Coordinates of C-alpha atoms in Angstrom, one line a residue:
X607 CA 160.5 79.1 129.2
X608 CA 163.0 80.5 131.4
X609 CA 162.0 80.6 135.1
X610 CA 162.4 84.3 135.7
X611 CA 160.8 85.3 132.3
X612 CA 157.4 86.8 133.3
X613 CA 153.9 84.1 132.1
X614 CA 152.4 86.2 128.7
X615 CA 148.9 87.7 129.4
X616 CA 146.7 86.2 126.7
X617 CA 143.6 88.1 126.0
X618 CA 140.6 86.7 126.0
X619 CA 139.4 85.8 122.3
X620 CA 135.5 87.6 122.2
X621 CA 133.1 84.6 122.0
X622 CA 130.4 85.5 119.1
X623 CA 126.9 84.1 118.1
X624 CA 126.4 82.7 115.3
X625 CA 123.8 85.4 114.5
X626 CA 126.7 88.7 115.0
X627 CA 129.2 86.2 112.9
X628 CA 126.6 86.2 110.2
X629 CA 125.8 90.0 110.4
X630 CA 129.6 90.7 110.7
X631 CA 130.1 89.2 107.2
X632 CA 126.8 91.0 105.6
X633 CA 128.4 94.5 106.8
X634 CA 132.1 93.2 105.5
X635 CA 130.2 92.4 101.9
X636 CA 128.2 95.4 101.8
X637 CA 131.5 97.3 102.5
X638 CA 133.1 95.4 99.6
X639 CA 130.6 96.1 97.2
X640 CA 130.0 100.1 98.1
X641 CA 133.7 100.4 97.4
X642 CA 133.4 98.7 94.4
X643 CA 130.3 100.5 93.2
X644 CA 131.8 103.7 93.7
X645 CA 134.5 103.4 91.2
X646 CA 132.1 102.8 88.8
X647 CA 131.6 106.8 86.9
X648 CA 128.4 105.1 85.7
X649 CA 127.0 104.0 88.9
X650 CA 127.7 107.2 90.8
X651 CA 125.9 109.2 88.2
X652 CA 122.7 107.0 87.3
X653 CA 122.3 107.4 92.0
X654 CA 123.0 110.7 92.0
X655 CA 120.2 111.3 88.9
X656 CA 117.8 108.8 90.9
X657 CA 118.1 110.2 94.3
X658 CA 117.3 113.7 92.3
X659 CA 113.7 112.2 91.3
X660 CA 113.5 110.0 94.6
X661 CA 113.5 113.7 96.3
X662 CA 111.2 115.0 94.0
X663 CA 108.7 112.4 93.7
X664 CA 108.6 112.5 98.0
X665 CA 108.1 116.9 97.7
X666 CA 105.0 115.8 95.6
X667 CA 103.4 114.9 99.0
X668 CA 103.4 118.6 100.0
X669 CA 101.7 119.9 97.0
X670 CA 97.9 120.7 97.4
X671 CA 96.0 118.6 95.8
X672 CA 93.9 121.1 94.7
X673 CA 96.2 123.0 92.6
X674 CA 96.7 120.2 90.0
X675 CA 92.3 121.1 89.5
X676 CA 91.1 123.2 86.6
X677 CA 89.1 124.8 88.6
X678 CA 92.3 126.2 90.5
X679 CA 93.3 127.9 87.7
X680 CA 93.1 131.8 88.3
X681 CA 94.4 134.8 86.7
X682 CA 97.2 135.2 89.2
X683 CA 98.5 131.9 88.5
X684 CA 99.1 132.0 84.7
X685 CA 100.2 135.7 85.0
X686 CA 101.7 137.1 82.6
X687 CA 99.9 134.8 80.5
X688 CA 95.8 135.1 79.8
X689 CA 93.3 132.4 79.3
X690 CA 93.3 133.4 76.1
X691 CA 97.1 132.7 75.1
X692 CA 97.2 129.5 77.3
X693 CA 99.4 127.0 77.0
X694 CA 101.9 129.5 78.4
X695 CA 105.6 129.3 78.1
X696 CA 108.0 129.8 80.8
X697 CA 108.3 132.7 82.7
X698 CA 109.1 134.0 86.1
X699 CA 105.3 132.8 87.4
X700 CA 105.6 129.5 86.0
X701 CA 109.3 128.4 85.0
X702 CA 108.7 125.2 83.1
X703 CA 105.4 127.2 81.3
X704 CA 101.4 125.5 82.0
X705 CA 99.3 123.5 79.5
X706 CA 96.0 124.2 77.8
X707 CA 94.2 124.7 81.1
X708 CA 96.4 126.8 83.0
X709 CA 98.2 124.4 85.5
X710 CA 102.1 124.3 86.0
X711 CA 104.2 121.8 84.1
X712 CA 106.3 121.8 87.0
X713 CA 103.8 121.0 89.5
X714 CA 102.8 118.4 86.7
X715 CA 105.6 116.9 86.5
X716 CA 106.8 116.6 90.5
X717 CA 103.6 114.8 90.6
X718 CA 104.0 112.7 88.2
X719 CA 107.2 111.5 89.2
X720 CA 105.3 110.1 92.1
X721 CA 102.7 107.8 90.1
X722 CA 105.5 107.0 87.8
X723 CA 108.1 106.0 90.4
X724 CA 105.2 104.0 92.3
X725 CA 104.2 102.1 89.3
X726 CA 107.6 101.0 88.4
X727 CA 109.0 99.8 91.7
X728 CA 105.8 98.1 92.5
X729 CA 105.7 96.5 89.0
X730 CA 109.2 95.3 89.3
X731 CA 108.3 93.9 93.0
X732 CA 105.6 91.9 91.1
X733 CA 108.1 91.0 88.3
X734 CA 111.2 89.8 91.0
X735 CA 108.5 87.7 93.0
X736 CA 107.3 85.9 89.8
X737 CA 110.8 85.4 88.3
X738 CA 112.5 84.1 91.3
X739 CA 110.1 81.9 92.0
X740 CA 109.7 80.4 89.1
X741 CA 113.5 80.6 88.0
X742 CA 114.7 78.7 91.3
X743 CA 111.8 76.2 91.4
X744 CA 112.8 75.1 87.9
X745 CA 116.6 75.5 88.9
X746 CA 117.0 73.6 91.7
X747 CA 113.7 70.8 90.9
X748 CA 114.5 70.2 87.5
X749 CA 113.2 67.2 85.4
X750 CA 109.4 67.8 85.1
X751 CA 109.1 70.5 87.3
X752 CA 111.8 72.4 85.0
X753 CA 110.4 71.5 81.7
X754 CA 106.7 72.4 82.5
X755 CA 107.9 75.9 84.4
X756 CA 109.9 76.5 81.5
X757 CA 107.9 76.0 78.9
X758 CA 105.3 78.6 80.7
X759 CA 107.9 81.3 80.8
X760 CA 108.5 80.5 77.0
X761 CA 105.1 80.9 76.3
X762 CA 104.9 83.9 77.9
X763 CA 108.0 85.1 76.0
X764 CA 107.1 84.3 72.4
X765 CA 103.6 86.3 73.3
X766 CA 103.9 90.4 72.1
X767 CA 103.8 91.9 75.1
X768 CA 102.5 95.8 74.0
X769 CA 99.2 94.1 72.2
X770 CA 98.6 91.7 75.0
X771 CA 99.1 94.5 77.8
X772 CA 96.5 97.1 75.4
X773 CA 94.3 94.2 75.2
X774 CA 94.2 93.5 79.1
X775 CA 94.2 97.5 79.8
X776 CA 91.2 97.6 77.7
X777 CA 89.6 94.9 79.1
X778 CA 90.3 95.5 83.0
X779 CA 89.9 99.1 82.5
X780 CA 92.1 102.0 83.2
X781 CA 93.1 101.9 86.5
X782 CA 96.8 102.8 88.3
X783 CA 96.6 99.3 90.1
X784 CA 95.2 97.3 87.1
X785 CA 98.1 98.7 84.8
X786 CA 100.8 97.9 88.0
X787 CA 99.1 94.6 87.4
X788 CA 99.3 94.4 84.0
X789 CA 103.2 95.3 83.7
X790 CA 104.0 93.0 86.2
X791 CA 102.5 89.9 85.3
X792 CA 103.9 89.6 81.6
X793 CA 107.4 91.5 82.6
X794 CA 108.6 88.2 84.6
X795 CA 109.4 85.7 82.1
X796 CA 113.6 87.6 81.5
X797 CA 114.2 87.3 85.3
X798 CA 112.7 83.3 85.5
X799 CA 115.4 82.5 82.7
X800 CA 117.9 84.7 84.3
X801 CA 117.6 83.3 87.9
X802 CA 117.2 79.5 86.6
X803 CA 121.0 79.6 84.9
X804 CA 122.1 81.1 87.9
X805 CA 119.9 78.1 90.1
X806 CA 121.7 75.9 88.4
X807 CA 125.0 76.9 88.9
X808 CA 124.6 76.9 92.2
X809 CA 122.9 74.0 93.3
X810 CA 126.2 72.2 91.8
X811 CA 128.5 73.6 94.6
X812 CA 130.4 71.3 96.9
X813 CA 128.5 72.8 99.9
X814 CA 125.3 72.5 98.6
X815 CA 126.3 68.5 97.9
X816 CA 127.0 68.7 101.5
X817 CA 124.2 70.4 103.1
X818 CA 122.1 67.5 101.7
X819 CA 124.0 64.8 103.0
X820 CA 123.9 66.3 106.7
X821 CA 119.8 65.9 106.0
X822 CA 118.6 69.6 104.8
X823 CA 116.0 69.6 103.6
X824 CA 114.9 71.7 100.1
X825 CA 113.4 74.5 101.7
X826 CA 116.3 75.2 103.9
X827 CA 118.9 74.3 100.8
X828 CA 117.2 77.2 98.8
X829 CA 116.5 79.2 101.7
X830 CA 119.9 78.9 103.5
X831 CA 122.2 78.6 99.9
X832 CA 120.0 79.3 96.5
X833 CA 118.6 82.4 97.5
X834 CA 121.0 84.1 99.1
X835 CA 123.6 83.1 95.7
X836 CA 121.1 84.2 93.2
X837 CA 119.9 87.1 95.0
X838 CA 123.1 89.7 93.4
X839 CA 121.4 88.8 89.8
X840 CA 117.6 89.4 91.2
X841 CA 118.7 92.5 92.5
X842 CA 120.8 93.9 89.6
X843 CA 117.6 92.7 87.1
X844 CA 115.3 94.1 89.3
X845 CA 116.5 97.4 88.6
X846 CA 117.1 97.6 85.1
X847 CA 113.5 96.0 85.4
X848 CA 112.0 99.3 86.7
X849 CA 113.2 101.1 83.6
X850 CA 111.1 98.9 81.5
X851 CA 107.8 99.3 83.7
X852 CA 108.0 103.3 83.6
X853 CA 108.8 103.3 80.1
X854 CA 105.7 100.6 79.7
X855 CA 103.5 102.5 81.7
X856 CA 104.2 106.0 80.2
X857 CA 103.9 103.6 76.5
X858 CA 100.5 102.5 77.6
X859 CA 99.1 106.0 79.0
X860 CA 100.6 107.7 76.1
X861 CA 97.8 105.6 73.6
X862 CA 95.0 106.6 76.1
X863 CA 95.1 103.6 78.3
X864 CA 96.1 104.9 81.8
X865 CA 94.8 106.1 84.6
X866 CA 92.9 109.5 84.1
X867 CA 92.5 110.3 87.3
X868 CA 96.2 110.5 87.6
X869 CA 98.9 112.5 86.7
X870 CA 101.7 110.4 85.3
X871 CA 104.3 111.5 82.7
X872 CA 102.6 109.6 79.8
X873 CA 99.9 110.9 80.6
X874 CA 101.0 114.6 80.0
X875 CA 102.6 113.5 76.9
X876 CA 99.4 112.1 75.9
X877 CA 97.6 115.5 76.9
X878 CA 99.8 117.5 74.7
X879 CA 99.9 115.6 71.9
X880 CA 95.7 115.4 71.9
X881 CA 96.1 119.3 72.2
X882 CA 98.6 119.6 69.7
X883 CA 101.4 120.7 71.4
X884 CA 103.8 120.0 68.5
X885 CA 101.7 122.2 66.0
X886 CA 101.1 124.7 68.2
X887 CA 104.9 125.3 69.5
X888 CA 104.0 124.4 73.0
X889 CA 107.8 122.8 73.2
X890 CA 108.2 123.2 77.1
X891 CA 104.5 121.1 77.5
X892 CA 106.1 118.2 75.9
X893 CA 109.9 118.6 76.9
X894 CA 109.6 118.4 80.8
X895 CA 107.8 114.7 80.8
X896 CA 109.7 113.3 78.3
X897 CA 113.1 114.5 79.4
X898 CA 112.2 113.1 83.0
X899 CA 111.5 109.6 81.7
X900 CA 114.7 109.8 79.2
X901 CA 116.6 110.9 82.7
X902 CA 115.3 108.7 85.3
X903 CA 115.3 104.9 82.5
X904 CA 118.8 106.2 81.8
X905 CA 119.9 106.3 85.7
X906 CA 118.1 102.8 85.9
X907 CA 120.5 101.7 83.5
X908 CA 123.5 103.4 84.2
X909 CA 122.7 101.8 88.2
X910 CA 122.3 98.2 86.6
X911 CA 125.2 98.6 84.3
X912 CA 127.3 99.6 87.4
X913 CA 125.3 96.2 89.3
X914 CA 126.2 93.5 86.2
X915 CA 129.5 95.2 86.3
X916 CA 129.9 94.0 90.2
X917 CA 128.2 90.8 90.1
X918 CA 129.9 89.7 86.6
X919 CA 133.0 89.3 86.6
X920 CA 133.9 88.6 82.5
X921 CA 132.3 92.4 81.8
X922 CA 134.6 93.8 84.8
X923 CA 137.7 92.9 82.9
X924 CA 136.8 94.3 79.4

C-alpha cells in the first residue's frame, strides 16, 4: 500500500446467534417454497377453493344456533313456499331451497362445513402423530424394532377399513369425537410406510454419520436431523390425508352412523336420501352437500399434488 493512499474502512461484519442464523434460513426456505408453490395452476386453485370453505366454515360461528331447530321453522322463513309443499326449491327467501322441515340448505350447509372441516383436520392430526411415530421409530431403530412396528402397520393395512370403522361406530356409538377417533386410528398405517422410506434415507447421510460420532444422542439425531428431513413428506401426506377423513366421515354418516346431533354434509345427504329426495325431485337438497365435499377433497388434492410436486423432484420434471 502506498503511503498516501487513504486505510479502507471495513464495516463491521453483524455477529448473529445461532438461533437468528437458524430462523434466517427457515424464512429463506419458506420463501423458496412459496415461489415455487405458486407456479403450480393446481396449487393456487385447490388454496384459493380451501380458503373459500376455511371462510365459510369460521361464518358458521355467527349463525344462531337456533335457526338450524325445527321448531324455528315459521311461515316467513319458507315463504314463498308452505308447509305443505316443503322441501322447497330455491328462491329469493332461501337461495339454495330448505329440506323436509323447512330449514335452509344454505345455513345447512355453512354449518356443516364446520363439523366436516373439524373432523378432518383433527383426524389427520391423529393420523400424522401415529404415522410419524411409528414410521421414524422403525426407520431410524431398525432390526426388531422395525420388523415388529412393521408388521403392526401391515396388519392394520391388510384389515378393510369401512367394515372395521362401521363395526367400531356401532359399537362406541355415534358420537363426533368417537368417529374423529375412529378415522384416525385406522388412517395411519400409509403415512408409517411413507415416513419409514423416507427414515431411512435419511439416517444414511454423511451428517447424520457424523452427528453420532460427536456423541448425539438418538433423541437429538431424530429431533435435530430425522424430523425436520421427513417432515416435507408428513406435511404433503397430511393433507391429502384430510381428504380421506371428510370423505370417510361423510361415508360413515351417510349409512346412519354419525353424529345426530350434528349437522355434517353426510349427514344431510343421509337426510335426503331417507326423505327421498331423488324421487321426489328435491335436486338442490342433495346437490349443495355433495358438491361441497366433491369441491373441498378436490382442493385437498389439487394442494397435495402441488406439495409432492415440490418435495419430489422425479414428478417436477415430467
Amino acid at each position: 500500500m502506498k503511503l498516501d493512499e487513504a486505510p479502507v474502512e471495513v464495516e463491521p461484519t453483524e455477529i448473529r446467534t445461532g438461533r437468528q442464523i437458524r430462523w434466517t434460513r427457515r424464512r429463506d426456505a419458506f420463501s423458496r417454497f412459496w415461489a415455487q408453490y405458486r407456479r403450480s395452476p393446481f396449487g393456487m386453485v385447490g388454496m384459493i377453493i380451501l380458503i373459500f370453505f376455511i371462510g365459510m366454515a369460521i361464518s358458521s360461528l355467527f349463525i344462531d344456533g337456533s335457526s338450524l331447530s325445527k321448531t324455528a321453522v315459521t311461515e316467513e322463513s319458507i315463504a314463498p313456499c308452505t308447509f305443505a309443499t316443503l322441501p322447497c326449491p330455491p328462491n329469493a327467501n332461501n337461495p339454495l331451497g330448505t329440506d323436509a322441515d323447512g330449514r335452509s340448505v344454505l345455513t345447512l350447509v355453512i354449518e356443516g362445513s364446520r363439523v366436516s372441516l373439524i373432523v378432518g383436520f383433527t383426524a389427520s392430526v391423529i393420523t400424522m402423530v401415529i404415522g410419524a411415530l411409528v414410521g421414524i421409530l422403525a426407520g431410524y431403530l431398525g432390526r426388531t424394532s422395525d420388523t415388529l412396528l412393521m408388521r403392526t402397520t401391515d396388519f392394520f393395512l391388510v384389515i378393510p377399513w369401512l367394515p372395521l370403522a362401521i363395526v367400531l361406530a356401532a359399537i362406541l356409538g355415534q358420537n363426533i369425537f368417537v368417529l374423529i377417533a375412529i378415522i384416525g386410528f385406522t388412517s395411519w398405517p400409509g403415512t408409517a410406510r411413507l415416513v419409514r422410506a423416507q427414515t431411512l434415507s435419511v439416517k444414511e447421510h454423511s451428517y447424520v454419520e457424523r452427528s453420532r460420532a460427536l456423541g448425539a444422542t438418538n433423541g437429538q439425531v431424530v429431533s435435530r436431523h430425522i424430523l425436520p428431513n421427513v417432515m416435507p413428506v408428513i406435511f404433503a401426506n397430511t393433507i391429502l390425508t384430510v381428504a380421506i377423513a371428510i370423505l370417510a366421515e361423510s361415508s360413515l354418516s351417510f349409512l346412519g352412523l354419525g353424529d345426530p346431533r350434528r349437522v355434517t354434509w353426510g349427514t344431510m345427504i343421509d337426510a335426503a336420501f331417507d326423505a327421498g329426495a331423488i324421487s321426489i325431485g328435491a335436486w338442490w337438497w342433495l346437490l349443495a352437500p355433495s358438491l361441497s365435499i366433491v369441491l373441498v377433497v378436490l382442493a385437498f388434492t389439487l394442494c397435495g399434488y402441488a406439495l409432492d410436486e415440490i418435495i419430489n423432484p422425479r414428478i417436477r420434471e415430467r
